[in-house]
């Protein structure tokens, strides 16, 4: 059947083409001849034009190069200054002209009078050309008709050492002298065109012979039978069929096509442009001849699905075959289905794209960007100002803040972002906020209540083209958090179906907004708790110059902490710790550990013993919370260091923590090898203390793992970055060192909490410390008392001398009576006056109330009354009893005692 149809098409086209004056083969031949001739002529013309342009460009380039070279040649300025410049310059210009291949080099003064010219008779005459640009210091090229003919010349200024234009030089050549390739290329183009014409002639002859042979192969009865079958098919199908020739004439139209397109009876044989009633889009498609598949076009009140294919496949004549199908009812049904599909797709995309983070503002931005322009042209999201801070919203819409606004254009007149808006009670926004139901305003121009909110702004909104509004409350858990406003401009206004869609979109976003609000509240509580547990300010002390940085993570809170704790004897304890995990549990555990460290430090324990007590505490926390379902094992690391400014020694111990960095006074950075104990809470393993002697000015850098550990780098790389940030800056202040380290290692903010502590060591001089060895003899107390009084007088501390005598007499006498050798006395003058008595025993005195009949027991009570504080600390060699006396004025007096009476006392009377 397909072969028969193909034969019929060829016969039909032969009958149509045969009525023309020329055959198709002849027309193709004439077209090919015209095309080849046109291509040849175009090539020749383009070659001549290109050659002319290249010649001018080459002439301009060579002229500029020669003129600039001569203008900057050595000796030109001297020649111009000669009495007769032409005698000197004429030979030079002629030699340069011949060497450079130009037609002339002319040197002239600033008035255009020539000094040189290839034609000597022209010397002294005015130069032909414009010299004003060159007098202004620029190089100027132009095409002129000069003494030598049509010339391309360049004029260049000659400047003296001060930049002043003293003369001009011009070089040029005739354009026709530039070498051109056009004469050699024209024969090639002509020969190529002739060959193409010959090939096309032969091809056309072969095609024509084949067409005639194929046409004569059909018998008349076969052609008749084919026509009958084809005619029956065309008039019985429910699809319109058109055949259009390559000249735009309608060759065939069946009955259905005439009905759908309302064609006149004499439509066949007429040009498409002559047919009445064709829609412009349909006419454009039929005349273009392009392929089309189920393109929907309007034909009056009908929607037609049009398919169009060319007929020149398989050697058939040119033209197109068009089929038409009435899809009016089908299109209406599919249109509604498409709208429903688009709405479902929008809801699906909103479910995926809205609420990707626990951030209120970002969630609002995602809602606005998801629905523009698919559902609305402009969207604004207004939330109650309390919601942004994690609080419950107000019952009325008088404190709404605009946190997102987005549209198809950025120059819209809507309220700007971050503006606090008080919606009047009669506006759609306020009504929707109060009732919890969306409000539809299909025509904003007719809504007087909406326009009364801000008459000037609403007028600008209407002039801008915005004409329809839906205000949908953002409602979660029965509470309205804000309002989402959807606007449309210059398209179909919102309807009731759009109202339900807007409500569904906002409902999906409301859950994310509420989750973000609750997260913001919990996060703020956690951050507040964490910051309240960290030091508010560094204590006053003289041993270290301390600076710190605490950087919370980008999300969540952690258990990193640090502390600076003054100890007796002008010593200072530094501690840095990290509780594993995030959230309120980690922050609360951090507070418990920090409090424990403070309590243990008051016992003046060595670092290893303090960490052992802390390890036991963490283990008990794990046991106490082990029964809770939502609690996990507490893990923590800690580094504890004690620095003594008298001995300049630092004792350190660590529990699973990173080793500190030491910045020496020469700028070198080291990481000391400290014994690495297990993290706190594991138990069973002892901790070890390491002592280092630090030179004055050494910087001790303590930090948590969030500073150097990152997913993008390993631990060694982080340590090397820390080393580079600290090295080479021994004179930098601790605060500057903190800033440099943070900038180097955390340029984009930390992903985990970071605690950084930088302490520069100080040392007490020998003039601030006095020491004596104490014999184990009570009679030595009086002499020791005099020695101490003399040292206090040297320090200018006459007022507290009496009280200090009482204190040291009591402490030394107790050490002689109840302690063991060796006994030493040390006075330290710092922010307070400190007295330390060390002996080799481990027994510690205790304060108690003595009865009236007791002969002793009042000495420590006297020490407590005379000093700010006192206590005991233990060492591997024994113990140290210490007492601190304030230097703010005279010490408090003791009733019944005077300096004279104290001098009369025997040492054993204490």
Short mmCIF file of C-alpha atoms in Angstrom, two decimals, residues 69-358:
data_model
loop_
_atom_site.label_atom_id
_atom_site.label_comp_id
_atom_site.label_asym_id
_atom_site.label_seq_id
_atom_site.Cartn_x
_atom_site.Cartn_y
_atom_site.Cartn_z
CA UNK A 69 61.29 55.89 14.66
CA UNK A 70 62.61 59.03 12.98
CA UNK A 71 61.06 61.31 15.64
CA UNK A 72 62.95 59.48 18.39
CA UNK A 73 66.21 59.08 16.45
CA UNK A 74 69.31 60.52 18.18
CA UNK A 75 70.55 63.80 16.71
CA UNK A 76 67.19 65.00 15.42
CA UNK A 77 66.82 67.63 18.13
CA UNK A 78 70.41 68.84 17.49
CA UNK A 79 69.72 69.04 13.74
CA UNK A 80 66.60 71.11 14.36
CA UNK A 81 68.65 73.48 16.49
CA UNK A 82 71.20 73.98 13.65
CA UNK A 83 71.18 77.27 11.65
CA UNK A 84 70.04 75.45 8.47
CA UNK A 85 68.07 72.31 9.54
CA UNK A 86 67.24 71.32 5.96
CA UNK A 87 70.90 70.69 5.04
CA UNK A 88 71.25 68.27 7.92
CA UNK A 89 67.85 66.63 7.85
CA UNK A 90 67.27 66.26 4.07
CA UNK A 91 69.96 63.60 3.57
CA UNK A 92 68.83 61.78 6.71
CA UNK A 93 65.18 61.69 5.66
CA UNK A 94 66.00 60.49 2.14
CA UNK A 95 68.19 57.71 3.48
CA UNK A 96 65.53 56.71 6.00
CA UNK A 97 62.78 56.83 3.34
CA UNK A 98 64.63 54.46 1.03
CA UNK A 99 65.58 52.11 3.87
CA UNK A 100 62.05 51.97 5.28
CA UNK A 101 60.29 51.60 1.92
CA UNK A 102 58.03 54.63 2.29
CA UNK A 103 57.39 57.36 -0.27
CA UNK A 104 58.29 60.36 1.90
CA UNK A 105 59.57 61.49 5.29
CA UNK A 106 58.86 65.16 5.94
CA UNK A 107 60.21 67.13 8.92
CA UNK A 108 58.43 70.45 9.60
CA UNK A 109 58.30 73.11 12.24
CA UNK A 110 55.32 73.72 14.50
CA UNK A 111 53.74 75.95 11.82
CA UNK A 112 53.77 73.18 9.19
CA UNK A 113 56.68 74.60 7.10
CA UNK A 114 58.66 71.72 5.59
CA UNK A 115 62.36 71.23 6.31
CA UNK A 116 62.58 68.11 4.09
CA UNK A 117 60.71 66.51 1.17
CA UNK A 118 61.52 63.93 -1.57
CA UNK A 119 60.81 66.76 -4.02
CA UNK A 120 63.28 69.51 -2.99
CA UNK A 121 61.08 72.14 -4.60
CA UNK A 122 58.47 71.48 -1.92
CA UNK A 123 60.88 72.39 0.93
CA UNK A 124 59.79 75.58 2.64
CA UNK A 125 56.16 75.11 1.65
CA UNK A 126 53.33 74.30 4.02
CA UNK A 127 52.66 70.69 4.81
CA UNK A 128 49.48 69.18 3.35
CA UNK A 129 47.54 67.70 6.26
CA UNK A 130 46.19 68.33 9.73
CA UNK A 131 48.94 69.04 12.32
CA UNK A 132 46.76 70.14 15.25
CA UNK A 133 46.52 66.67 16.89
CA UNK A 134 50.28 66.21 16.67
CA UNK A 135 50.89 69.65 18.20
CA UNK A 136 48.81 68.38 21.13
CA UNK A 137 51.25 65.48 21.56
CA UNK A 138 49.34 62.71 19.71
CA UNK A 139 50.17 60.54 16.72
CA UNK A 140 47.73 61.30 13.89
CA UNK A 141 47.12 59.34 10.68
CA UNK A 142 45.09 60.50 7.71
CA UNK A 143 44.53 59.91 4.01
CA UNK A 144 45.25 62.95 1.82
CA UNK A 145 45.92 63.89 -1.77
CA UNK A 146 49.40 65.37 -1.53
CA UNK A 147 52.15 66.25 -3.99
CA UNK A 148 52.80 62.53 -4.66
CA UNK A 149 49.15 61.56 -5.14
CA UNK A 150 46.74 59.64 -2.85
CA UNK A 151 48.79 59.05 0.29
CA UNK A 152 48.38 57.52 3.73
CA UNK A 153 50.51 59.57 6.12
CA UNK A 154 51.23 59.63 9.87
CA UNK A 155 52.30 62.77 11.75
CA UNK A 156 54.28 62.39 15.01
CA UNK A 157 55.46 65.16 17.42
CA UNK A 158 59.16 65.65 18.20
CA UNK A 159 59.50 66.56 21.88
CA UNK A 160 62.48 67.98 23.74
CA UNK A 161 63.70 66.76 27.12
CA UNK A 162 60.96 68.74 28.87
CA UNK A 163 58.12 67.18 26.83
CA UNK A 164 57.57 70.29 24.69
CA UNK A 165 56.72 69.79 21.01
CA UNK A 166 59.51 71.48 19.01
CA UNK A 167 58.84 70.01 15.54
CA UNK A 168 56.82 67.45 13.64
CA UNK A 169 57.75 64.55 11.41
CA UNK A 170 55.42 62.91 8.90
CA UNK A 171 55.95 59.69 6.98
CA UNK A 172 53.70 58.12 4.40
CA UNK A 173 53.32 56.15 1.23
CA UNK A 174 50.92 55.77 -1.58
CA UNK A 175 48.27 53.12 -1.00
CA UNK A 176 48.64 51.64 -4.47
CA UNK A 177 52.28 50.77 -3.76
CA UNK A 178 51.36 48.33 -0.97
CA UNK A 179 51.71 44.76 -2.14
CA UNK A 180 48.38 43.01 -2.76
CA UNK A 181 47.50 39.39 -3.50
CA UNK A 182 44.22 40.10 -5.25
CA UNK A 183 45.49 39.69 -8.81
CA UNK A 184 46.81 36.20 -8.05
CA UNK A 185 43.63 35.06 -6.27
CA UNK A 186 41.01 36.20 -8.80
CA UNK A 187 41.86 33.50 -11.43
CA UNK A 188 41.63 30.81 -8.75
CA UNK A 189 38.15 31.96 -7.71
CA UNK A 190 36.93 32.12 -11.31
CA UNK A 191 38.30 28.65 -12.10
CA UNK A 192 36.67 27.19 -9.00
CA UNK A 193 33.32 28.73 -9.92
CA UNK A 194 33.52 27.34 -13.42
CA UNK A 195 34.26 23.87 -12.10
CA UNK A 196 31.33 24.06 -9.70
CA UNK A 197 29.06 25.17 -12.54
CA UNK A 198 30.15 22.23 -14.67
CA UNK A 199 29.57 19.73 -11.88
CA UNK A 200 26.12 21.19 -11.12
CA UNK A 201 25.17 21.01 -14.83
CA UNK A 202 26.08 17.34 -15.03
CA UNK A 203 24.26 16.55 -11.78
CA UNK A 204 21.10 18.32 -12.97
CA UNK A 205 21.10 16.33 -16.20
CA UNK A 206 21.41 13.03 -14.39
CA UNK A 207 18.61 13.93 -11.94
CA UNK A 208 16.29 14.97 -14.77
CA UNK A 209 16.89 11.73 -16.67
CA UNK A 210 16.17 9.70 -13.56
CA UNK A 211 12.92 11.61 -12.88
CA UNK A 212 11.67 11.00 -16.40
CA UNK A 213 12.55 7.33 -16.20
CA UNK A 214 10.74 6.86 -12.89
CA UNK A 215 7.62 8.71 -14.09
CA UNK A 216 7.25 6.60 -17.23
CA UNK A 217 7.42 3.36 -15.28
CA UNK A 218 3.79 3.63 -14.11
CA UNK A 219 0.97 2.26 -16.26
CA UNK A 220 -2.27 4.28 -16.68
CA UNK A 221 -4.47 1.70 -14.94
CA UNK A 222 -2.13 1.60 -11.98
CA UNK A 223 -2.24 5.37 -11.69
CA UNK A 224 -6.08 5.34 -11.93
CA UNK A 225 -6.47 2.66 -9.29
CA UNK A 226 -4.04 4.44 -7.02
CA UNK A 227 -5.92 7.70 -7.37
CA UNK A 228 -9.27 6.05 -6.56
CA UNK A 229 -7.95 4.41 -3.41
CA UNK A 230 -6.21 7.57 -2.28
CA UNK A 231 -9.28 9.70 -2.94
CA UNK A 232 -11.50 7.37 -0.89
CA UNK A 233 -9.09 7.51 2.05
CA UNK A 234 -8.82 11.29 1.98
CA UNK A 235 -12.59 11.84 2.01
CA UNK A 236 -13.49 9.30 4.69
CA UNK A 237 -11.03 9.99 7.52
CA UNK A 238 -11.83 12.28 10.46
CA UNK A 239 -8.53 14.11 10.12
CA UNK A 240 -7.88 17.02 7.86
CA UNK A 241 -5.18 16.52 5.21
CA UNK A 242 -3.40 19.28 3.27
CA UNK A 243 -0.67 19.09 0.63
CA UNK A 244 1.22 22.35 0.08
CA UNK A 245 3.67 22.85 -2.75
CA UNK A 246 7.15 24.26 -2.33
CA UNK A 247 5.90 27.54 -3.83
CA UNK A 248 3.33 27.97 -1.07
CA UNK A 249 0.31 26.90 -3.13
CA UNK A 250 -2.35 24.58 -1.76
CA UNK A 251 -2.33 21.44 -3.91
CA UNK A 252 -4.80 19.26 -2.02
CA UNK A 253 -7.31 19.64 0.86
CA UNK A 254 -9.74 16.93 1.97
CA UNK A 255 -13.25 17.52 3.30
CA UNK A 256 -12.28 17.53 6.98
CA UNK A 257 -9.54 20.09 6.35
CA UNK A 258 -11.99 22.35 4.51
CA UNK A 259 -14.42 22.11 7.44
CA UNK A 260 -11.83 22.76 10.17
CA UNK A 261 -10.15 25.66 8.36
CA UNK A 262 -13.34 26.95 6.65
CA UNK A 263 -11.67 26.91 3.22
CA UNK A 264 -13.53 28.12 0.12
CA UNK A 265 -14.42 25.62 -2.69
CA UNK A 266 -11.71 27.00 -5.01
CA UNK A 267 -8.94 26.77 -2.39
CA UNK A 268 -6.84 24.24 -4.30
CA UNK A 269 -4.26 25.85 -6.58
CA UNK A 270 -4.34 29.16 -4.71
CA UNK A 271 -1.47 30.54 -2.68
CA UNK A 272 -1.77 30.22 1.08
CA UNK A 273 -1.69 33.98 1.53
CA UNK A 274 -4.74 34.27 -0.72
CA UNK A 275 -6.92 31.94 1.37
CA UNK A 276 -9.41 33.80 3.61
CA UNK A 277 -10.02 32.89 7.23
CA UNK A 278 -6.64 31.35 8.04
CA UNK A 279 -5.32 32.26 11.49
CA UNK A 280 -1.92 34.06 11.33
CA UNK A 281 -0.20 31.35 13.38
CA UNK A 282 -1.62 28.62 11.15
CA UNK A 283 -0.59 30.52 8.03
CA UNK A 284 2.92 31.02 9.39
CA UNK A 285 3.32 27.29 10.13
CA UNK A 286 1.98 26.15 6.72
CA UNK A 287 4.14 28.65 4.83
CA UNK A 288 7.34 27.84 6.78
CA UNK A 289 7.42 24.21 5.72
CA UNK A 290 9.16 23.16 8.97
CA UNK A 291 8.43 19.92 10.74
CA UNK A 292 5.79 20.07 13.45
CA UNK A 293 4.47 17.43 15.84
CA UNK A 294 1.15 17.94 17.62
CA UNK A 295 1.49 21.71 17.73
CA UNK A 296 -1.69 23.29 19.07
CA UNK A 297 -3.07 26.18 17.01
CA UNK A 298 -6.26 28.19 17.15
CA UNK A 299 -8.71 28.10 14.26
CA UNK A 300 -11.58 30.29 15.31
CA UNK A 301 -12.96 28.70 18.48
CA UNK A 302 -11.26 25.38 17.83
CA UNK A 303 -7.92 24.03 19.01
CA UNK A 304 -6.18 22.03 16.29
CA UNK A 305 -3.30 19.60 16.77
CA UNK A 306 -1.14 20.08 13.66
CA UNK A 307 1.47 17.68 12.27
CA UNK A 308 3.57 18.72 9.27
CA UNK A 309 6.20 16.78 7.34
CA UNK A 310 8.12 17.53 4.13
CA UNK A 311 7.29 15.49 1.00
CA UNK A 312 10.77 15.54 -0.58
CA UNK A 313 11.93 12.31 1.09
CA UNK A 314 12.77 9.39 -1.15
CA UNK A 315 13.08 11.57 -4.25
CA UNK A 316 9.54 12.99 -4.10
CA UNK A 317 8.87 16.61 -5.14
CA UNK A 318 9.26 19.38 -2.56
CA UNK A 319 6.38 20.53 -0.40
CA UNK A 320 4.67 19.52 2.81
CA UNK A 321 1.90 17.21 4.01
CA UNK A 322 -0.19 18.55 6.89
CA UNK A 323 -2.67 16.69 9.08
CA UNK A 324 -5.21 18.47 11.33
CA UNK A 325 -7.02 17.04 14.36
CA UNK A 326 -9.72 18.77 16.42
CA UNK A 327 -8.62 18.66 20.11
CA UNK A 328 -10.84 21.34 21.61
CA UNK A 329 -12.53 19.13 24.19
CA UNK A 330 -9.42 17.08 24.83
CA UNK A 331 -7.39 20.25 25.36
CA UNK A 332 -9.83 21.55 27.95
CA UNK A 333 -9.58 18.29 29.92
CA UNK A 334 -5.80 18.09 29.59
CA UNK A 335 -5.51 21.76 30.55
CA UNK A 336 -7.23 21.13 33.84
CA UNK A 337 -5.09 18.07 34.38
CA UNK A 338 -1.95 20.09 33.61
CA UNK A 339 -2.93 22.75 36.13
CA UNK A 340 -3.49 20.07 38.76
CA UNK A 341 -0.17 18.46 37.90
CA UNK A 342 1.65 21.79 38.19
CA UNK A 343 0.08 22.42 41.57
CA UNK A 344 1.06 18.99 42.83
CA UNK A 345 4.57 19.55 41.50
CA UNK A 346 4.70 22.90 43.30
CA UNK A 347 3.59 21.32 46.57
CA UNK A 348 6.17 18.57 46.11
CA UNK A 349 8.95 21.08 45.45
CA UNK A 350 7.84 23.11 48.45
CA UNK A 351 8.06 20.02 50.63
CA UNK A 352 11.63 19.43 49.48
CA UNK A 353 12.88 23.00 49.22
CA UNK A 354 11.26 24.74 52.20
CA UNK A 355 12.64 24.11 55.68
CA UNK A 356 16.08 22.79 54.77
CA UNK A 357 17.57 24.44 57.87
CA UNK A 358 16.55 25.45 61.37
#
